[in-house]
Amino acid sequence: MDALSRGCIIASTLILPVFVISKADAHAVCGDRIFPATLGINDPGVGDELSVPTLSYQPSNANDQQEFDVGAFSWSKTLFSPTVGTVGVTFSDGATWLHPGGSGWDPLSTELQWGNFCAPEHEAMITFGFNVSWANTGTGSQSQPFNTYQPVIDVGKGFGDLPDSFRSLRPLATTFELSETFPGESVTQGIQNSTNLNGGFTIQYSLPYYNSQVAAIGNGFLRHLIPITEFTFSKPIANFAPGTNVTTGTVQPGVIYLGDTYQVGVEAILPLNGASGHGVGVIASLDLYLDDLLPGTLGKPLFGS
Amino acid sequence: MKLLPSAACLFALLSASQALAHAFLVKAAPGVGSTVGTPPTNLLMTYTEGLEVPFCGVTVTDASGATVQKGKPQAVPGHSDEMSVPLNITGPGTFTVAWHAVSVDTHHTQGSFKFTVSQ
């Protein structure tokens, strides 16, 4: 067992008892806090949601290759709510066009999640997941002959527990994601498939929270907005070709419109460094809260209530 | 599995006349974070969705922690997205409202805010 795995197990053991205080709602709500679905990393909740479509125009990479992602979707389905937490599964897929390089459907990914562990008085939430990108489910330039495995941890913390003298900062929240991707095949056609450490975090300021907790916002549009900036990174940490273990990532400033039954997010994509590419991209996504839209059918756990 | 609902289906889903969702606080009177000149006799709260008022709760306390609401929240006739709480405030001070709501589709939400009475 490597150091990272030991560390994750130890961290989970220490964190889990603190968070097993209340069974959170299936919609990423923890105490007074709503954690919206985010575009660069996952939010810390398990829920019934449909994200379609997600469109992105990626900045040119270091090899001047341009990428367009069109029609990506992600469907999250809660399976059941045991005594503690919620278990769900997410199916994700989409099409990618590379110029030059061709196009194709990405491999189908499924992530099994156990989470919604919430400490409501601290607006703290955590979810654990295990994602698999399945071999031979992609097409064209995106075809992949091996599975890729990815344990994931997602954490969220709202700052509603700040003292009253800092109440203007209470709408702030941060979320954090850490994962590692393990290819099911170490070498494919003479090319090494690296193991990567991935992560990211968001900083968000919720105007809906401000409106209901700090002071009323008269404008009906503004009080739905959550300005946000996301940071993502990825770094090969094992089985990489010499000189390729470079950290790449993005900075993604943007805004989320939080509706009653859906949300719309738009973010710019800025390369973190030269190795990440150059230019500016954009990503946009529509998320439907199925637990609100279809609470009696698709919006409830598959097993039990 | 590759499902892509048509744009028409998405529009229909979002335009559902009877929206069922979490009930989040839109506004209150006295307002969130507001200062009022005279002690209010009632707290009115408006939400994004219809409420199951019998399952909702509101606590209003003064700076010493003493409760100043009189009884349980009441439904507002003709406004399923509102609830009101009668108050017994006799003087100036800062008051804390802690609420929890259950929407008509049984989703739970909660929150808190303050308002001030200046005289």
Coordinates of N, CA, C and O in Angstrom, one line a residue, chain A residues 131-224:
Chain A
N131 N -14.2 6.3 -9.2 CA -14.5 6.5 -10.6 C -13.8 5.5 -11.4 O -12.6 5.2 -11.2
V132 N -14.5 5.0 -12.4 CA -13.9 4.1 -13.4 C -14.2 4.6 -14.8 O -15.4 4.9 -15.1
S133 N -13.2 4.8 -15.6 CA -13.3 5.2 -17.0 C -13.1 3.9 -17.8 O -12.0 3.3 -17.7
W134 N -14.2 3.4 -18.5 CA -14.2 2.1 -19.0 C -13.5 1.9 -20.3 O -13.7 2.7 -21.2
A135 N -12.8 0.8 -20.4 CA -12.1 0.5 -21.7 C -13.0 0.3 -22.8 O -14.1 -0.2 -22.6
N136 N -12.6 0.7 -24.0 CA -13.3 0.4 -25.2 C -14.7 0.9 -25.3 O -15.6 0.4 -26.0
T137 N -15.0 2.0 -24.6 CA -16.3 2.6 -24.7 C -16.2 4.0 -25.4 O -17.2 4.6 -25.6
G138 N -15.0 4.4 -25.7 CA -14.8 5.6 -26.4 C -14.6 5.2 -27.9 O -14.5 4.1 -28.3
T139 N -14.6 6.3 -28.7 CA -14.5 6.1 -30.1 C -13.4 7.0 -30.7 O -13.1 8.0 -30.1
G140 N -13.0 6.7 -31.9 CA -12.1 7.6 -32.6 C -10.8 7.9 -31.8 O -10.2 7.1 -31.2
S141 N -10.5 9.2 -31.8 CA -9.3 9.7 -31.1 C -9.4 9.5 -29.6 O -8.4 9.6 -28.9
Q142 N -10.6 9.3 -29.1 CA -10.8 9.1 -27.6 C -10.8 7.7 -27.2 O -11.1 7.4 -26.0
S143 N -10.6 6.8 -28.1 CA -10.7 5.3 -27.7 C -9.6 5.0 -26.8 O -8.4 5.5 -26.9
Q144 N -9.9 4.2 -25.8 CA -8.9 3.8 -24.8 C -9.0 2.3 -24.5 O -10.1 1.8 -24.1
P145 N -7.9 1.6 -24.7 CA -8.1 0.1 -24.5 C -7.9 -0.4 -23.1 O -7.8 -1.6 -22.9
F146 N -7.9 0.4 -22.1 CA -7.8 0.0 -20.8 C -8.7 0.8 -19.9 O -9.0 2.0 -20.2
N147 N -9.0 0.2 -18.7 CA -9.8 1.0 -17.7 C -8.8 2.0 -17.0 O -7.6 1.7 -16.9
T148 N -9.4 3.0 -16.5 CA -8.7 3.9 -15.6 C -9.5 4.0 -14.3 O -10.7 4.2 -14.3
Y149 N -8.8 3.9 -13.2 CA -9.4 3.9 -11.9 C -9.0 5.1 -11.1 O -7.9 5.6 -11.1
Q150 N -10.0 5.7 -10.3 CA -9.8 7.0 -9.7 C -10.5 7.1 -8.4 O -11.7 7.4 -8.4
P151 N -9.8 6.9 -7.3 CA -10.5 7.2 -6.0 C -10.5 8.7 -5.8 O -9.5 9.4 -6.2
V152 N -11.6 9.2 -5.2 CA -11.8 10.6 -5.2 C -12.3 11.0 -3.8 O -13.1 10.3 -3.2
I153 N -11.9 12.1 -3.3 CA -12.5 12.7 -2.1 C -12.9 14.1 -2.3 O -12.2 14.9 -2.9
D154 N -14.1 14.5 -2.0 CA -14.6 15.8 -2.2 C -15.1 16.4 -0.8 O -15.8 15.8 -0.1
V155 N -14.6 17.6 -0.5 CA -14.9 18.3 0.8 C -15.4 19.7 0.5 O -15.0 20.4 -0.4
G156 N -16.4 20.1 1.3 CA -16.9 21.5 1.2 C -16.9 22.1 2.6 O -17.2 21.4 3.6
K157 N -16.7 23.4 2.7 CA -16.8 24.1 4.0 C -17.3 25.5 3.7 O -16.8 26.3 2.9
G158 N -18.5 25.8 4.3 CA -19.0 27.1 4.3 C -18.6 27.9 5.5 O -18.2 27.3 6.6
F159 N -18.6 29.2 5.4 CA -18.1 30.0 6.5 C -19.2 30.7 7.3 O -19.0 31.8 7.9
G160 N -20.3 30.1 7.4 CA -21.4 30.6 8.1 C -21.2 30.6 9.6 O -22.0 31.2 10.4
D161 N -20.2 29.9 10.1 CA -19.9 29.8 11.5 C -18.9 30.9 12.0 O -18.5 30.9 13.1
L162 N -18.6 31.9 11.1 CA -17.8 33.0 11.5 C -18.5 33.8 12.5 O -19.8 33.9 12.5
P163 N -17.8 34.5 13.4 CA -18.4 35.4 14.4 C -19.2 36.5 13.7 O -19.0 36.8 12.5
D164 N -20.1 37.1 14.4 CA -21.1 38.1 13.9 C -20.3 39.3 13.3 O -20.8 39.9 12.4
S165 N -19.2 39.6 13.9 CA -18.4 40.7 13.4 C -17.8 40.5 12.0 O -17.4 41.4 11.3
F166 N -17.8 39.2 11.5 CA -17.4 38.9 10.2 C -18.6 38.4 9.3 O -18.4 37.6 8.4
R167 N -19.8 38.9 9.6 CA -20.9 38.3 8.9 C -20.9 38.5 7.4 O -21.5 37.7 6.7
S168 N -20.3 39.6 7.0 CA -20.2 39.8 5.5 C -19.4 38.7 4.8 O -19.5 38.6 3.6
L169 N -18.6 38.0 5.6 CA -17.8 36.9 5.0 C -18.5 35.6 5.1 O -18.0 34.6 4.6
R170 N -19.6 35.5 5.8 CA -20.3 34.2 6.0 C -20.7 33.6 4.6 O -20.8 32.4 4.6
P171 N -21.1 34.4 3.6 CA -21.5 33.8 2.4 C -20.3 33.0 1.6 O -20.6 32.3 0.7
L172 N -19.1 33.2 2.1 CA -18.0 32.5 1.5 C -18.0 31.0 1.8 O -18.5 30.6 2.8
A173 N -17.5 30.3 0.8 CA -17.4 28.8 0.9 C -16.2 28.4 0.1 O -15.8 29.0 -0.9
T174 N -15.7 27.3 0.5 CA -14.6 26.6 -0.3 C -14.9 25.2 -0.5 O -15.5 24.5 0.4
T175 N -14.6 24.6 -1.6 CA -14.7 23.2 -1.8 C -13.3 22.7 -2.3 O -12.5 23.4 -2.9
F176 N -13.1 21.4 -2.1 CA -11.7 20.8 -2.4 C -11.9 19.4 -2.9 O -12.8 18.7 -2.4
E177 N -11.1 19.1 -3.8 CA -11.1 17.7 -4.4 C -9.7 17.2 -4.5 O -8.8 17.9 -4.9
L178 N -9.6 15.9 -4.2 CA -8.3 15.2 -4.4 C -8.5 13.8 -4.9 O -9.4 13.1 -4.5
S179 N -7.8 13.5 -6.0 CA -8.0 12.1 -6.6 C -6.6 11.7 -7.2 O -5.7 12.4 -7.3
E180 N -6.6 10.4 -7.5 CA -5.5 9.8 -8.1 C -6.0 8.9 -9.2 O -6.9 8.1 -9.0
T181 N -5.4 9.0 -10.4 CA -5.9 8.2 -11.5 C -4.8 7.1 -11.8 O -3.6 7.4 -12.0
F182 N -5.3 5.8 -11.8 CA -4.4 4.7 -12.0 C -4.8 4.0 -13.3 O -5.9 3.5 -13.4
P183 N -4.0 4.0 -14.3 CA -4.4 3.3 -15.6 C -4.3 1.8 -15.4 O -3.5 1.3 -14.6
G184 N -5.2 1.1 -16.0 CA -5.3 -0.4 -15.9 C -4.2 -1.1 -16.7 O -4.0 -2.3 -16.6
E185 N -3.5 -0.3 -17.5 CA -2.4 -0.8 -18.3 C -1.2 0.1 -18.2 O -1.4 1.3 -18.4
S186 N -0.1 -0.4 -17.9 CA 1.1 0.5 -17.6 C 1.7 1.1 -18.9 O 2.2 2.2 -19.0
V187 N 1.6 0.2 -20.0 CA 2.2 0.6 -21.3 C 1.2 0.2 -22.4 O 0.7 -0.9 -22.4
T188 N 1.0 1.2 -23.3 CA 0.1 0.9 -24.4 C 0.8 1.3 -25.7 O 1.2 2.5 -25.8
Q189 N 1.1 0.3 -26.6 CA 1.8 0.6 -27.8 C 3.1 1.3 -27.6 O 3.4 2.3 -28.3
G190 N 3.8 0.9 -26.6 CA 5.1 1.5 -26.3 C 5.0 2.8 -25.5 O 6.1 3.4 -25.2
I191 N 3.9 3.3 -25.2 CA 3.7 4.6 -24.5 C 3.3 4.3 -23.1 O 2.4 3.6 -22.8
Q192 N 4.1 4.9 -22.1 CA 3.7 4.7 -20.7 C 2.5 5.5 -20.4 O 2.2 6.6 -20.8
N193 N 1.6 4.8 -19.6 CA 0.4 5.4 -19.1 C 0.7 5.8 -17.6 O 0.7 5.0 -16.7
S194 N 0.8 7.1 -17.4 CA 1.2 7.6 -16.1 C 0.1 7.5 -15.0 O -1.1 7.5 -15.4
T195 N 0.5 7.4 -13.8 CA -0.4 7.6 -12.6 C -0.4 9.0 -12.3 O 0.7 9.6 -12.1
N196 N -1.5 9.6 -12.2 CA -1.6 11.1 -11.9 C -2.2 11.4 -10.6 O -3.2 10.8 -10.2
L197 N -1.7 12.5 -10.0 CA -2.4 13.1 -8.8 C -3.1 14.3 -9.3 O -2.6 15.1 -10.0
N198 N -4.4 14.3 -9.0 CA -5.3 15.4 -9.5 C -5.9 16.1 -8.3 O -6.2 15.5 -7.3
G199 N -6.2 17.4 -8.5 CA -6.9 18.1 -7.4 C -7.4 19.4 -7.8 O -7.2 19.8 -9.0
G200 N -8.0 20.1 -6.9 CA -8.5 21.4 -7.2 C -9.3 21.9 -6.0 O -9.6 21.2 -5.1
F201 N -9.6 23.2 -6.1 CA -10.4 23.8 -5.1 C -11.2 25.0 -5.7 O -10.8 25.5 -6.7
T202 N -12.2 25.4 -5.0 CA -13.0 26.5 -5.4 C -13.1 27.5 -4.3 O -13.1 27.1 -3.1
I203 N -13.3 28.8 -4.6 CA -13.6 29.8 -3.7 C -14.9 30.4 -4.2 O -14.9 30.9 -5.4
Q204 N -15.9 30.5 -3.4 CA -17.2 30.9 -3.9 C -17.9 31.9 -2.9 O -17.7 31.7 -1.7
Y205 N -18.6 32.8 -3.4 CA -19.3 33.8 -2.5 C -20.8 33.8 -2.9 O -21.1 34.2 -4.0
S206 N -21.6 33.3 -2.0 CA -23.0 33.0 -2.4 C -23.9 34.2 -2.1 O -24.1 34.5 -0.9
L207 N -24.4 34.9 -3.1 CA -25.4 36.0 -2.9 C -26.7 35.4 -2.4 O -27.4 36.1 -1.7
P208 N -27.2 34.2 -2.8 CA -28.4 33.7 -2.2 C -28.2 33.6 -0.6 O -29.1 33.9 0.1
Y209 N -27.0 33.1 -0.2 CA -26.8 33.0 1.2 C -26.8 34.4 1.8 O -27.3 34.6 2.9
Y210 N -26.1 35.4 1.2 CA -26.1 36.8 1.7 C -27.5 37.3 1.8 O -27.8 37.9 2.9
N211 N -28.4 37.0 0.8 CA -29.7 37.6 0.9 C -30.5 37.0 2.0 O -31.4 37.7 2.6
S212 N -30.3 35.7 2.3 CA -31.2 35.1 3.4 C -30.5 35.1 4.8 O -31.2 34.8 5.7
Q213 N -29.2 35.4 4.8 CA -28.6 35.3 6.1 C -27.9 36.6 6.6 O -27.8 36.8 7.8
V214 N -27.6 37.5 5.7 CA -26.8 38.7 6.1 C -27.7 40.0 5.9 O -27.9 40.7 6.8
A215 N -28.1 40.2 4.6 CA -28.9 41.4 4.3 C -29.6 41.1 3.0 O -29.1 40.5 2.1
A216 N -30.8 41.7 3.0 CA -31.7 41.5 1.8 C -31.1 42.1 0.5 O -30.5 43.2 0.6
I217 N -31.1 41.4 -0.6 CA -30.7 42.0 -1.9 C -32.0 42.2 -2.7 O -32.7 41.3 -3.0
G218 N -32.2 43.5 -3.1 CA -33.4 43.8 -3.7 C -33.6 43.3 -5.1 O -34.6 42.9 -5.6
N219 N -32.4 43.2 -5.8 CA -32.5 42.8 -7.2 C -32.7 41.3 -7.3 O -32.0 40.5 -6.8
G220 N -33.8 40.9 -8.0 CA -34.2 39.5 -8.1 C -33.2 38.6 -8.9 O -33.2 37.4 -8.7
F221 N -32.4 39.2 -9.8 CA -31.4 38.4 -10.5 C -30.1 38.3 -9.7 O -29.6 37.2 -9.6
L222 N -29.7 39.4 -9.1 CA -28.4 39.3 -8.4 C -28.5 38.3 -7.2 O -27.5 37.6 -7.0
R223 N -29.6 38.2 -6.6 CA -29.6 37.3 -5.4 C -29.6 35.9 -5.7 O -29.7 35.0 -4.9
H224 N -29.5 35.5 -7.0 CA -29.4 34.1 -7.4 C -27.9 33.8 -7.8 O -27.6 32.6 -8.2

